[in-house]
Short mmCIF file of C-alpha atoms in Angstrom, two decimals:
data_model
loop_
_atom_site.label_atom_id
_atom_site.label_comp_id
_atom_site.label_asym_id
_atom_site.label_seq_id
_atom_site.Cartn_x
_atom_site.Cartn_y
_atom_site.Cartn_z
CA UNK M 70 -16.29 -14.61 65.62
CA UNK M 71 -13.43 -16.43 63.71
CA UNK M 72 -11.88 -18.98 65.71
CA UNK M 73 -8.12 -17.21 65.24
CA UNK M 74 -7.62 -15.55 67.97
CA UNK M 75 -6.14 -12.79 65.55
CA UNK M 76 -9.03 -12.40 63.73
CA UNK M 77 -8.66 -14.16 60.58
CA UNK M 78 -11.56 -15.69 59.41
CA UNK M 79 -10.73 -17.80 56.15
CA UNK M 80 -8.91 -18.01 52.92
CA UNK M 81 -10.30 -16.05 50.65
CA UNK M 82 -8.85 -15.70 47.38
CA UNK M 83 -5.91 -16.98 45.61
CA UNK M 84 -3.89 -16.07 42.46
CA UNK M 85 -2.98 -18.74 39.70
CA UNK M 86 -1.02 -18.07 37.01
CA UNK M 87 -1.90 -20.06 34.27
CA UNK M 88 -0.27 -20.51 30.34
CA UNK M 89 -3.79 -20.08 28.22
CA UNK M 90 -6.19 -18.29 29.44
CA UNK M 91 -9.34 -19.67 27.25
CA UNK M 92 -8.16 -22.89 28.04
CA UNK M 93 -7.91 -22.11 31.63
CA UNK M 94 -11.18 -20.33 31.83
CA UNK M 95 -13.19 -23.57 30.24
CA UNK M 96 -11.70 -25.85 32.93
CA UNK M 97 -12.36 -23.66 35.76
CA UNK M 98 -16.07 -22.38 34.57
CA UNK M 99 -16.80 -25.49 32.50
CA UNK M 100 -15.26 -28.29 34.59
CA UNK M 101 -15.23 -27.25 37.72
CA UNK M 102 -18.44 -25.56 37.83
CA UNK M 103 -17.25 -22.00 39.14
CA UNK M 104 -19.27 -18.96 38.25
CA UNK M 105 -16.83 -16.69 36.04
CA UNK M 106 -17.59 -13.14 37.38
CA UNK M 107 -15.23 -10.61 35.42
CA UNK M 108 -12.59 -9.78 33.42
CA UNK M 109 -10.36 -7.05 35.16
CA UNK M 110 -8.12 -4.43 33.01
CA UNK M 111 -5.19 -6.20 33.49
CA UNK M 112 -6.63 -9.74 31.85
CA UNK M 113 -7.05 -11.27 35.13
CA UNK M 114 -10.14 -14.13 34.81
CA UNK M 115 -12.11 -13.66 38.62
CA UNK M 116 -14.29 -16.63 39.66
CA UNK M 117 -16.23 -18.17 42.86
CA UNK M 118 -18.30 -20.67 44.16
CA UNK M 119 -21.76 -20.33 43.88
CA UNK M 120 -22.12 -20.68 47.65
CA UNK M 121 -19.55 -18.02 48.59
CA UNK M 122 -20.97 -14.46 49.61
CA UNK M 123 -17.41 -12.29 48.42
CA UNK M 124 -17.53 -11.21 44.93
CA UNK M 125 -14.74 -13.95 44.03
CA UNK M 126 -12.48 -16.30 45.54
CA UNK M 127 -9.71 -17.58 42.44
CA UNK M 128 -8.39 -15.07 40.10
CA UNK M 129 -6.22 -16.58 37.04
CA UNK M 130 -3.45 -14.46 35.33
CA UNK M 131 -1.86 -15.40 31.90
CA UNK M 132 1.67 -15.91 32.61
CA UNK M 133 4.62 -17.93 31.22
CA UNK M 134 4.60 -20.25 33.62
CA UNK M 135 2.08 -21.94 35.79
CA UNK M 136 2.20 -21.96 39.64
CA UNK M 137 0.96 -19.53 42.49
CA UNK M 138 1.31 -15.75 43.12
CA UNK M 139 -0.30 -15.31 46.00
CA UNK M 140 -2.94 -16.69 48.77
CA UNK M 141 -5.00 -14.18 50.93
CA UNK M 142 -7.07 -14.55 54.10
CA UNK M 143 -10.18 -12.17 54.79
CA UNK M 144 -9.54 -10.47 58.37
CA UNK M 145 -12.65 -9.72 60.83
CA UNK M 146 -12.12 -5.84 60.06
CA UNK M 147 -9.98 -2.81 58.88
CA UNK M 148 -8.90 -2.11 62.80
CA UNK M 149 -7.72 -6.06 62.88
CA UNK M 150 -5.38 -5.69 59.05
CA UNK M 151 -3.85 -3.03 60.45
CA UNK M 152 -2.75 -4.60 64.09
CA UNK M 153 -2.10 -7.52 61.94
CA UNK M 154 0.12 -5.57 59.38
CA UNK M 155 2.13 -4.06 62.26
CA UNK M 156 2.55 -7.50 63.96
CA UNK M 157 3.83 -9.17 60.45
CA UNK M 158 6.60 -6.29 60.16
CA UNK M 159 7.37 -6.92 63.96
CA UNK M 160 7.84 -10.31 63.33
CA UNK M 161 10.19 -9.55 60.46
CA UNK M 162 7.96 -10.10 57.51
CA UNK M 163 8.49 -8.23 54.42
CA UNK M 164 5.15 -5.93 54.22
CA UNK M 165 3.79 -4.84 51.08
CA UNK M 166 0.95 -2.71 50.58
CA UNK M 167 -1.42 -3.30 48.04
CA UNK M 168 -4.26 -0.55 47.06
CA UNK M 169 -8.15 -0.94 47.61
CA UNK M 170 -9.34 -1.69 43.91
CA UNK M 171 -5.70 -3.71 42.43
CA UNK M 172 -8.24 -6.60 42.37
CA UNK M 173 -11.51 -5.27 41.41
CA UNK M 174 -14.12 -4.75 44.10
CA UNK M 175 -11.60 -6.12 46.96
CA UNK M 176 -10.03 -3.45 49.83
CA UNK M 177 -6.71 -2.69 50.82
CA UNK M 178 -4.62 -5.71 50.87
CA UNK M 179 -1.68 -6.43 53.17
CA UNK M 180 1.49 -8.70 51.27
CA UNK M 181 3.99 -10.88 53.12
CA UNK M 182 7.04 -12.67 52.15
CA UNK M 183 7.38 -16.30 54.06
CA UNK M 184 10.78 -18.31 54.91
CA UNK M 185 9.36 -21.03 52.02
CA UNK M 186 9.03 -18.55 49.67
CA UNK M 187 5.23 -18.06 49.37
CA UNK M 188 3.62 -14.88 49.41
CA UNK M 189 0.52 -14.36 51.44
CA UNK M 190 -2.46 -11.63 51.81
CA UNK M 191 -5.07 -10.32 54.36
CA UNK M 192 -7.56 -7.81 53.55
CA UNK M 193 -10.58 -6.74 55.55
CA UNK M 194 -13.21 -5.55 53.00
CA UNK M 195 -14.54 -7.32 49.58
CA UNK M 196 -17.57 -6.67 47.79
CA UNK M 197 -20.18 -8.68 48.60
CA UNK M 198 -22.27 -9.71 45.88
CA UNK M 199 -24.09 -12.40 47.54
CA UNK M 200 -24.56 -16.32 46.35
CA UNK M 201 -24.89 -16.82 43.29
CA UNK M 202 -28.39 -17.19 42.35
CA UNK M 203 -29.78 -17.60 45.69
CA UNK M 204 -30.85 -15.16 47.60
CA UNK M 205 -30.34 -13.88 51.36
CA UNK M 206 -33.79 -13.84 52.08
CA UNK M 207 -35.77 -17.48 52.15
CA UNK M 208 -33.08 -18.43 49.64
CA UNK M 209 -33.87 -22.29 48.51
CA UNK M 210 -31.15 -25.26 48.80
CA UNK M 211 -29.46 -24.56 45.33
CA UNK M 212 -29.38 -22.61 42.31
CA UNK M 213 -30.09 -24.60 39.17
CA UNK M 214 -27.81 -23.82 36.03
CA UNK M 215 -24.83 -24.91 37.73
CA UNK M 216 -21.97 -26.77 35.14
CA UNK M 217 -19.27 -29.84 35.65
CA UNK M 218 -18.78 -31.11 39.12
CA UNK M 219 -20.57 -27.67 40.80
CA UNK M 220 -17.64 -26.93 43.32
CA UNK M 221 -19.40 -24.68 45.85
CA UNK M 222 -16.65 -23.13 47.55
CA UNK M 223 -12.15 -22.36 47.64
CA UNK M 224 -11.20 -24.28 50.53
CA UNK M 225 -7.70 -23.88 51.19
CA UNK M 226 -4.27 -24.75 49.54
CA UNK M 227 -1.87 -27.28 50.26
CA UNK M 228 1.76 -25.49 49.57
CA UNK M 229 5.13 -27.52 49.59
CA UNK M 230 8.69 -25.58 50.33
CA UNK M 231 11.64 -26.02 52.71
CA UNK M 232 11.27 -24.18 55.89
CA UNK M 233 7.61 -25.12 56.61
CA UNK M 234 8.35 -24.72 60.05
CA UNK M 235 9.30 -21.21 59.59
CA UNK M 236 5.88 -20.48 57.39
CA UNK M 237 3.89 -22.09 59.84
CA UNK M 238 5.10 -19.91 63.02
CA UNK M 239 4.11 -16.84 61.41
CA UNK M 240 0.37 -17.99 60.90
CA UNK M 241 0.44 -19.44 64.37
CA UNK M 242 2.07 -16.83 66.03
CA UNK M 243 1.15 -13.69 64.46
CA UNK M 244 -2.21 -14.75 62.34
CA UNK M 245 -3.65 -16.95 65.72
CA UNK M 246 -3.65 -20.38 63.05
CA UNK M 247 -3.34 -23.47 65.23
CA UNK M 248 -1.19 -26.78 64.20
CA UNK M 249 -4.38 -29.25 63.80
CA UNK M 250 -2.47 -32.26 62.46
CA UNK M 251 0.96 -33.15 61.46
CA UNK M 252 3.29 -35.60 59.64
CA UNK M 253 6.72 -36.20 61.30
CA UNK M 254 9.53 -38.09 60.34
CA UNK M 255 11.50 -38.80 64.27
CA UNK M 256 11.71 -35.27 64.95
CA UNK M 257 11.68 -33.56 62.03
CA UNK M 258 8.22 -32.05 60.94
CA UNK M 259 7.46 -32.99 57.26
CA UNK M 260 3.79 -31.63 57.07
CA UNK M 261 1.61 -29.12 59.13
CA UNK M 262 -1.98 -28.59 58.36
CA UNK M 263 -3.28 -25.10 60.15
CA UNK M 264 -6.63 -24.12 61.29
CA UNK M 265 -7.77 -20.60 61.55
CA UNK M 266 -11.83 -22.71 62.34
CA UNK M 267 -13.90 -24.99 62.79
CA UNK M 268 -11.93 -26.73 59.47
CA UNK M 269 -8.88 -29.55 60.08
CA UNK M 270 -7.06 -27.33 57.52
CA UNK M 271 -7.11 -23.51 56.39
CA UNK M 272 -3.74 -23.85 54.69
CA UNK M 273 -0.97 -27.00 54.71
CA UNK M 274 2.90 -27.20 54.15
CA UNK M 275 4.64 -30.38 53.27
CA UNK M 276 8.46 -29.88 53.59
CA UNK M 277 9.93 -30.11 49.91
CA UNK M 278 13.66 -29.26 48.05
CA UNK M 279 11.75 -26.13 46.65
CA UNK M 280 10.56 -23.28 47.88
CA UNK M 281 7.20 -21.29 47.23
CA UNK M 282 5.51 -24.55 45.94
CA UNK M 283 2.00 -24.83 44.84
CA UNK M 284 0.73 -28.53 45.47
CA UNK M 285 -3.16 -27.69 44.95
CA UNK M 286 -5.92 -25.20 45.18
CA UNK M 287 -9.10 -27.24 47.21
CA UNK M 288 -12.70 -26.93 46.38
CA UNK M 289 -15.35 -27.76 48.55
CA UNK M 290 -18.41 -30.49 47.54
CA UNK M 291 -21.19 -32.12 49.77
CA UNK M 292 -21.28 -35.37 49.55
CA UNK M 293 -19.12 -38.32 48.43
CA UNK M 294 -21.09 -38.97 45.39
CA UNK M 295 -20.48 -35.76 44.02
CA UNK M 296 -16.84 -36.42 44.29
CA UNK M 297 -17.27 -39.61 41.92
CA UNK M 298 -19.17 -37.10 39.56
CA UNK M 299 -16.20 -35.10 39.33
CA UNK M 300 -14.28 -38.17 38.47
CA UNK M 301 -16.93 -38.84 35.84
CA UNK M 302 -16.11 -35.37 34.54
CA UNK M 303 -12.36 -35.83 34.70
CA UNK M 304 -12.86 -39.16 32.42
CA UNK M 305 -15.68 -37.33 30.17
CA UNK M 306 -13.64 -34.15 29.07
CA UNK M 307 -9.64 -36.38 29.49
CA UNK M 308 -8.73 -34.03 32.39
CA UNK M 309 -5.33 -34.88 33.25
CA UNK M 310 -5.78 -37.26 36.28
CA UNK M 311 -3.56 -37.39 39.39
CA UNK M 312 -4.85 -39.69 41.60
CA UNK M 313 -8.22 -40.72 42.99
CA UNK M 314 -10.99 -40.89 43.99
CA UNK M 315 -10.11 -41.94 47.47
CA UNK M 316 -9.30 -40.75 51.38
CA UNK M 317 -7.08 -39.45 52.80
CA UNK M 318 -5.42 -40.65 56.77
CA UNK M 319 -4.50 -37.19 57.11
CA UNK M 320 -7.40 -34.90 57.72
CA UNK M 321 -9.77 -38.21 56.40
CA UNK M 322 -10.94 -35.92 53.47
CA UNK M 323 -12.12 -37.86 50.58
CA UNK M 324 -11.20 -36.24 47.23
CA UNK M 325 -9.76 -36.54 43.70
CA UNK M 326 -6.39 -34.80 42.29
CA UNK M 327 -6.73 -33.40 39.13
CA UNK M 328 -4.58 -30.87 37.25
CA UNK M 329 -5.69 -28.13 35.16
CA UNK M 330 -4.29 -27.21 31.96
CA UNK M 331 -1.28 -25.89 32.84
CA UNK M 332 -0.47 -28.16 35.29
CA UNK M 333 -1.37 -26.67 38.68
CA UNK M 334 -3.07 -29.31 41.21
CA UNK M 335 -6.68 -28.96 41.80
CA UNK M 336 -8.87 -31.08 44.45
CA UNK M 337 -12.59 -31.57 45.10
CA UNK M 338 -13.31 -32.97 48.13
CA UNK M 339 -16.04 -33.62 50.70
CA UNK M 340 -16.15 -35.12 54.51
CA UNK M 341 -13.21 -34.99 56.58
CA UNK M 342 -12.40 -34.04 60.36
CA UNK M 343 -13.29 -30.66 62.30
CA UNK M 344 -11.50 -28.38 64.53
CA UNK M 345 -11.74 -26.95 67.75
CA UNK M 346 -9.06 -25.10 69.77
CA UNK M 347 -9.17 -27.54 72.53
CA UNK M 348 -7.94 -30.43 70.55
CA UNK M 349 -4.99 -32.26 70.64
CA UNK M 350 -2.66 -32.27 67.74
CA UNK M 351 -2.90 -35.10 65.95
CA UNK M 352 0.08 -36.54 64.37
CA UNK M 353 1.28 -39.13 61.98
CA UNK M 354 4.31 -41.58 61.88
CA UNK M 355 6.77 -41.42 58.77
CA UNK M 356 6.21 -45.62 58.88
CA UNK M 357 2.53 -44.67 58.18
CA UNK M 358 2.97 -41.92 55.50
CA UNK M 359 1.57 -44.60 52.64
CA UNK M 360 -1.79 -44.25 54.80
CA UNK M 361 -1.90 -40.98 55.93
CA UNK M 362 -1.58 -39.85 52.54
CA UNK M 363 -3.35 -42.77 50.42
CA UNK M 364 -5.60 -44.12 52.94
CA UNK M 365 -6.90 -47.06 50.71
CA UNK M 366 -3.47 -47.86 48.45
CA UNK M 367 -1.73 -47.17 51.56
CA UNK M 368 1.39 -46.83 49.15
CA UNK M 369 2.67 -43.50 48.16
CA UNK M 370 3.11 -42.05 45.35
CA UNK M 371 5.74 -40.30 43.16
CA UNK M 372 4.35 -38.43 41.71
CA UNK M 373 1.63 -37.31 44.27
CA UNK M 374 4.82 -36.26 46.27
CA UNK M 375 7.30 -34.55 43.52
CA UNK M 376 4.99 -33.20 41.41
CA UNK M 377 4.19 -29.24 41.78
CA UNK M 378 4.12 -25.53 39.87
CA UNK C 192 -2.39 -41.43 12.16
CA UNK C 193 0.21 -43.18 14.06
CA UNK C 194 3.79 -41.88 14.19
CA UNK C 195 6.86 -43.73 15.05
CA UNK C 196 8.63 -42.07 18.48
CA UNK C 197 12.21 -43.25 18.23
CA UNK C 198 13.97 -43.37 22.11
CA UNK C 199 17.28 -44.66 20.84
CA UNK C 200 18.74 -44.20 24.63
CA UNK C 201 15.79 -46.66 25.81
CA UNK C 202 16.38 -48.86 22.74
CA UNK C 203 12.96 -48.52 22.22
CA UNK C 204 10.18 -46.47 20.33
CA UNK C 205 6.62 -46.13 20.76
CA UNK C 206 3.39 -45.35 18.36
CA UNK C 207 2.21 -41.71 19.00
CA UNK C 208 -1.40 -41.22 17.07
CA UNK C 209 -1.80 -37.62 15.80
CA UNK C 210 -3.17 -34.82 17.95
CA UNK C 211 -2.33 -36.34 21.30
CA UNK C 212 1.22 -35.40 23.08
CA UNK C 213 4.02 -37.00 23.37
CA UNK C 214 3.49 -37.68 26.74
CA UNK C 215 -0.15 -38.94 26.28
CA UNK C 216 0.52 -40.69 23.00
CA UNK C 217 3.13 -42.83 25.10
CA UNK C 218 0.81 -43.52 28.28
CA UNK C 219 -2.03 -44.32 25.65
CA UNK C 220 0.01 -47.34 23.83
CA UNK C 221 -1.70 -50.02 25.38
CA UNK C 222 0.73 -53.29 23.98
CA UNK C 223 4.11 -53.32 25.62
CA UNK C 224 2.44 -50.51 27.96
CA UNK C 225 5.03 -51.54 30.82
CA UNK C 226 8.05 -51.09 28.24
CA UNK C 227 6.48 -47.56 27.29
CA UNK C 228 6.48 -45.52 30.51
CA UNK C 229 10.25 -44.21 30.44
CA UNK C 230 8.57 -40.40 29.86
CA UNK C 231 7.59 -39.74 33.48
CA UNK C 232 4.39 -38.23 33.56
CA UNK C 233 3.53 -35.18 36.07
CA UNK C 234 0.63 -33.08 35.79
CA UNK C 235 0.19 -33.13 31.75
CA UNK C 236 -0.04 -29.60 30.91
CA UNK C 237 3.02 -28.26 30.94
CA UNK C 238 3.54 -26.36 34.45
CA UNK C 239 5.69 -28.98 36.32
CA UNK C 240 8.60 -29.64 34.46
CA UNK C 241 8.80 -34.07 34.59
CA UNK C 242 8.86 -34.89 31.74
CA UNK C 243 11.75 -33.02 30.01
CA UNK C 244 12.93 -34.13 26.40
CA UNK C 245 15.43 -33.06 24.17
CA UNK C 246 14.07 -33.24 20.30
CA UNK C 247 17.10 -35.12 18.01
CA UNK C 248 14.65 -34.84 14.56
CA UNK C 249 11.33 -35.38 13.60
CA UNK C 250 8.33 -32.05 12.89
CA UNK C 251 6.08 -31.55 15.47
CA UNK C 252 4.00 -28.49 17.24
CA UNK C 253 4.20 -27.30 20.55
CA UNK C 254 1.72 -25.44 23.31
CA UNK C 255 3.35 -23.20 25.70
CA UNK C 256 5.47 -24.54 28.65
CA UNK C 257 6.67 -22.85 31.90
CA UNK C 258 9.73 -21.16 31.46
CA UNK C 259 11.25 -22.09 34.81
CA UNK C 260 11.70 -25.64 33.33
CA UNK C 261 12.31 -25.12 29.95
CA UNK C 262 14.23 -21.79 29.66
CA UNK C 263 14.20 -20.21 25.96
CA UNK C 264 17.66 -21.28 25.49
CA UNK C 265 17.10 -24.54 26.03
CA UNK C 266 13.96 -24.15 23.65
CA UNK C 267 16.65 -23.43 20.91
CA UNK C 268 18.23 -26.47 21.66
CA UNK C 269 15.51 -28.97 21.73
CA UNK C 270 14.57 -29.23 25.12
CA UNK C 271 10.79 -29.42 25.59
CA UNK C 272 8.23 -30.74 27.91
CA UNK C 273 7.06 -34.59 26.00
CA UNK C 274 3.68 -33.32 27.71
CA UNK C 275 3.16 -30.06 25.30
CA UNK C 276 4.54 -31.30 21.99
CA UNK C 277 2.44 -32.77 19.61
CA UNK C 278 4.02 -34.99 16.30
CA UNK C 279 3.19 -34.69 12.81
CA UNK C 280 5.98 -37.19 11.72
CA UNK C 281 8.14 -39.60 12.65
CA UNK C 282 10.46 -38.12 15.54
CA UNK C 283 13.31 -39.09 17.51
CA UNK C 284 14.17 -38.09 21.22
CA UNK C 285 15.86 -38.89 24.10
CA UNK C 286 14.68 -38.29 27.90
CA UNK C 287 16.16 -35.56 30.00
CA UNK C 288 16.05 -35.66 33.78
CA UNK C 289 13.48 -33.24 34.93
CA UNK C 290 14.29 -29.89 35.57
CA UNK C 291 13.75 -30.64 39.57
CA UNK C 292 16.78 -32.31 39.43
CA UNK C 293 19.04 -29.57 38.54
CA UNK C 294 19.08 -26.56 41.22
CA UNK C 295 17.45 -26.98 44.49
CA UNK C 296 16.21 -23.49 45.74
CA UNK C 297 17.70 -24.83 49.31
CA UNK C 298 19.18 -27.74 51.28
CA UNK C 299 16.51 -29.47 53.23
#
């Protein structure tokens, strides 16, 4: 059982928009090791990790500018979207409903607006099409095959906008997230990373001038040393380097920023703290930002800070 | 090949070699580096809007650049991002404040 007590179980996908697609596809595939699974109708590049079970977790879309569409969350059920859908229009969400089959081989999907100007998803069902190249039964520790720095798995998203507060009470409130850790400057909050598991973050908000920010799209690696791979791979191929590799105070994930070729944020990362409903919230000081954000530098960043699509 | 990036409001210029950006062509220039970093440099590829230019003279080529910080009228004009325009002669430029800095969506 998810740890919401709504029934949300994880992020699922999310939608990128990028400016060239081939140029996209070789970072993502190429680079970051995800398994390309389709081309849809529309144009839309699908892809996952080769550890995730759902038929694919990051879909890119040719646009004219970079930046986010949308991030969705896979529900428990089809009984728990639709309670979920009727709590999001009680709560005063704007509800859109998207058809079973607008993203190939995923369900019905449920569309929210959010006071910082993101939109969101839940949807019950996705195909299943299992890991890629292991199998359920007696399946061995990895596939071989696998390219760049092998992310295994879409972790979350870290979003920036102005009301985070606002954003964040409808996942804890009608979604069942919990605030795990937070940045605040005397009383005002300037981040909130949510939990909807056993994971410090599902989905964060930093408070920024604009709204319905993407800051990065997180991947999952195992160890530490893959994470210095990745660096390798950023240096090998001159991937446009943010910052890293190093910790982080906040959530003590150790990662590198990266951007891909049209500028939105990606991050691999491994370690970091876990999550329990029981715990207290931890919080950090504006007088410690430099560390909570920068854990070795301990000074922060511009650019790290200002910088989104 | 190396071509001359005139920044007249910086009183400066900088080398750019040929098929690098702007934007990388200035962060590459290792002698005087601390002199060349008035292009502020976001996430390189054209999606965040930092490091706005407008184009005075000089022929270059461009990649594609998000339209929320360069809109097409401004494309007309000269603005571009420094990190999607490549040189193929001697240019001249000056640095725009980044797009950011314009319209916040709100008044946090």
């Amino acid at each position: 059982m998810a740890i919401s007590s709504k029934g949300v179980m994880r992020p699922g996908h999310v939608q990128l928009r990028v400016l060239d697609m081939d140029e996209a596809v070789e970072h993502y595939r190429d680079r970051m090791g995800l398994i390309e699974v389709q081309t849809d109708p529309q144009g839309r590049v699908y892809f996952k990790g080769y550890t995730e079970f759902d038929k694919f977790s990051i879909v890119l879309r040719e646009a004219d500018e970079a930046g986010l569409d949308f991030m969705g969350f896979k529900v428990e059920s089809p009984e728990v979207l639709a309670g979920l859908r009727q709590d999001l229009i009680d709560y005063g969400c704007k509800v859109e409903d998207i058809p079973a089959g607008e993203l190939d081989g995923c369900g019905a999907r449920v569309r929210f607006d959010s006071p910082t100007g993101h939109f969101f998803e839940l949807y019950a069902e996705k195909e299943q099409t299992g890991k890629w190249g292991i199998p359920n039964l007696n399946p061995d520790a990895w596939p071989e095959g696998l390219k760049g720095m092998q992310a295994t798995r879409f972790d979350h998203c870290l979003l920036f906008g102005g009301d985070i507060d606002g954003t964040s009470d409808i996942f804890i409130k009608v979604l069942g997230f919990r605030l795990a850790e937070q940045a605040m400057d005397g009383d005002m909050r300037i981040a909130s990373f949510l939990s909807c598991s056993n994971k410090e973050h599902d989905i964060a908000f930093i408070k920024h001038e604009h709204d319905g920010r993407l800051h990065h799209v997180s991947f999952w690696l195992d160890t530490w040393e893959h994470v210095l791979r990745a660096a390798d791979i950023i240096s090998m191929h001159d991937i446009s380097l943010d910052f890293g590799p190093s910790r982080h105070g906040l959530t003590h994930g150790a990662r590198i920023y990266f951007f891909d070729p049209s500028g939105n944020r990606n991050k691999v990362f491994c370690q970091g703290d876990y999550y329990y409903p029981d715990h207290p919230v931890i919080t950090w000081t504006a007088d410690q930002l430099g560390k909570a954000v920068f854990y070795h530098s301990r000074e922060l960043n511009e650019r790290f800070l200002t910088v989104t699509t | 090949m190396l071509h001359q990036i005139d920044v007249p409001s910086e009183q400066s210029s900088f080398s750019c070699q040929s098929g690098l950006s702007l934007l990388v062509g200035m962060e590459r220039q290792q002698v005087g580096a601390s002199m060349t970093r008035y292009i502020p440099a976001g996430c390189r590829g054209g999606g965040c809007g930092v490091c706005r230019i407008r184009i005075l003279s000089g022929s270059y080529t461009s990649k594609k650049m998000s339209i929320k910080h360069v809109t097409p009228e401004e494309r007309e004009q000269g603005v571009a991002l420094a990190c999607r325009v490549f040189p193929e002669g001697n240019m001249c430029i000056v640095v725009l404040e980044r797009s950011e800095a314009r319209a916040p969506d709100n008044n946090c």
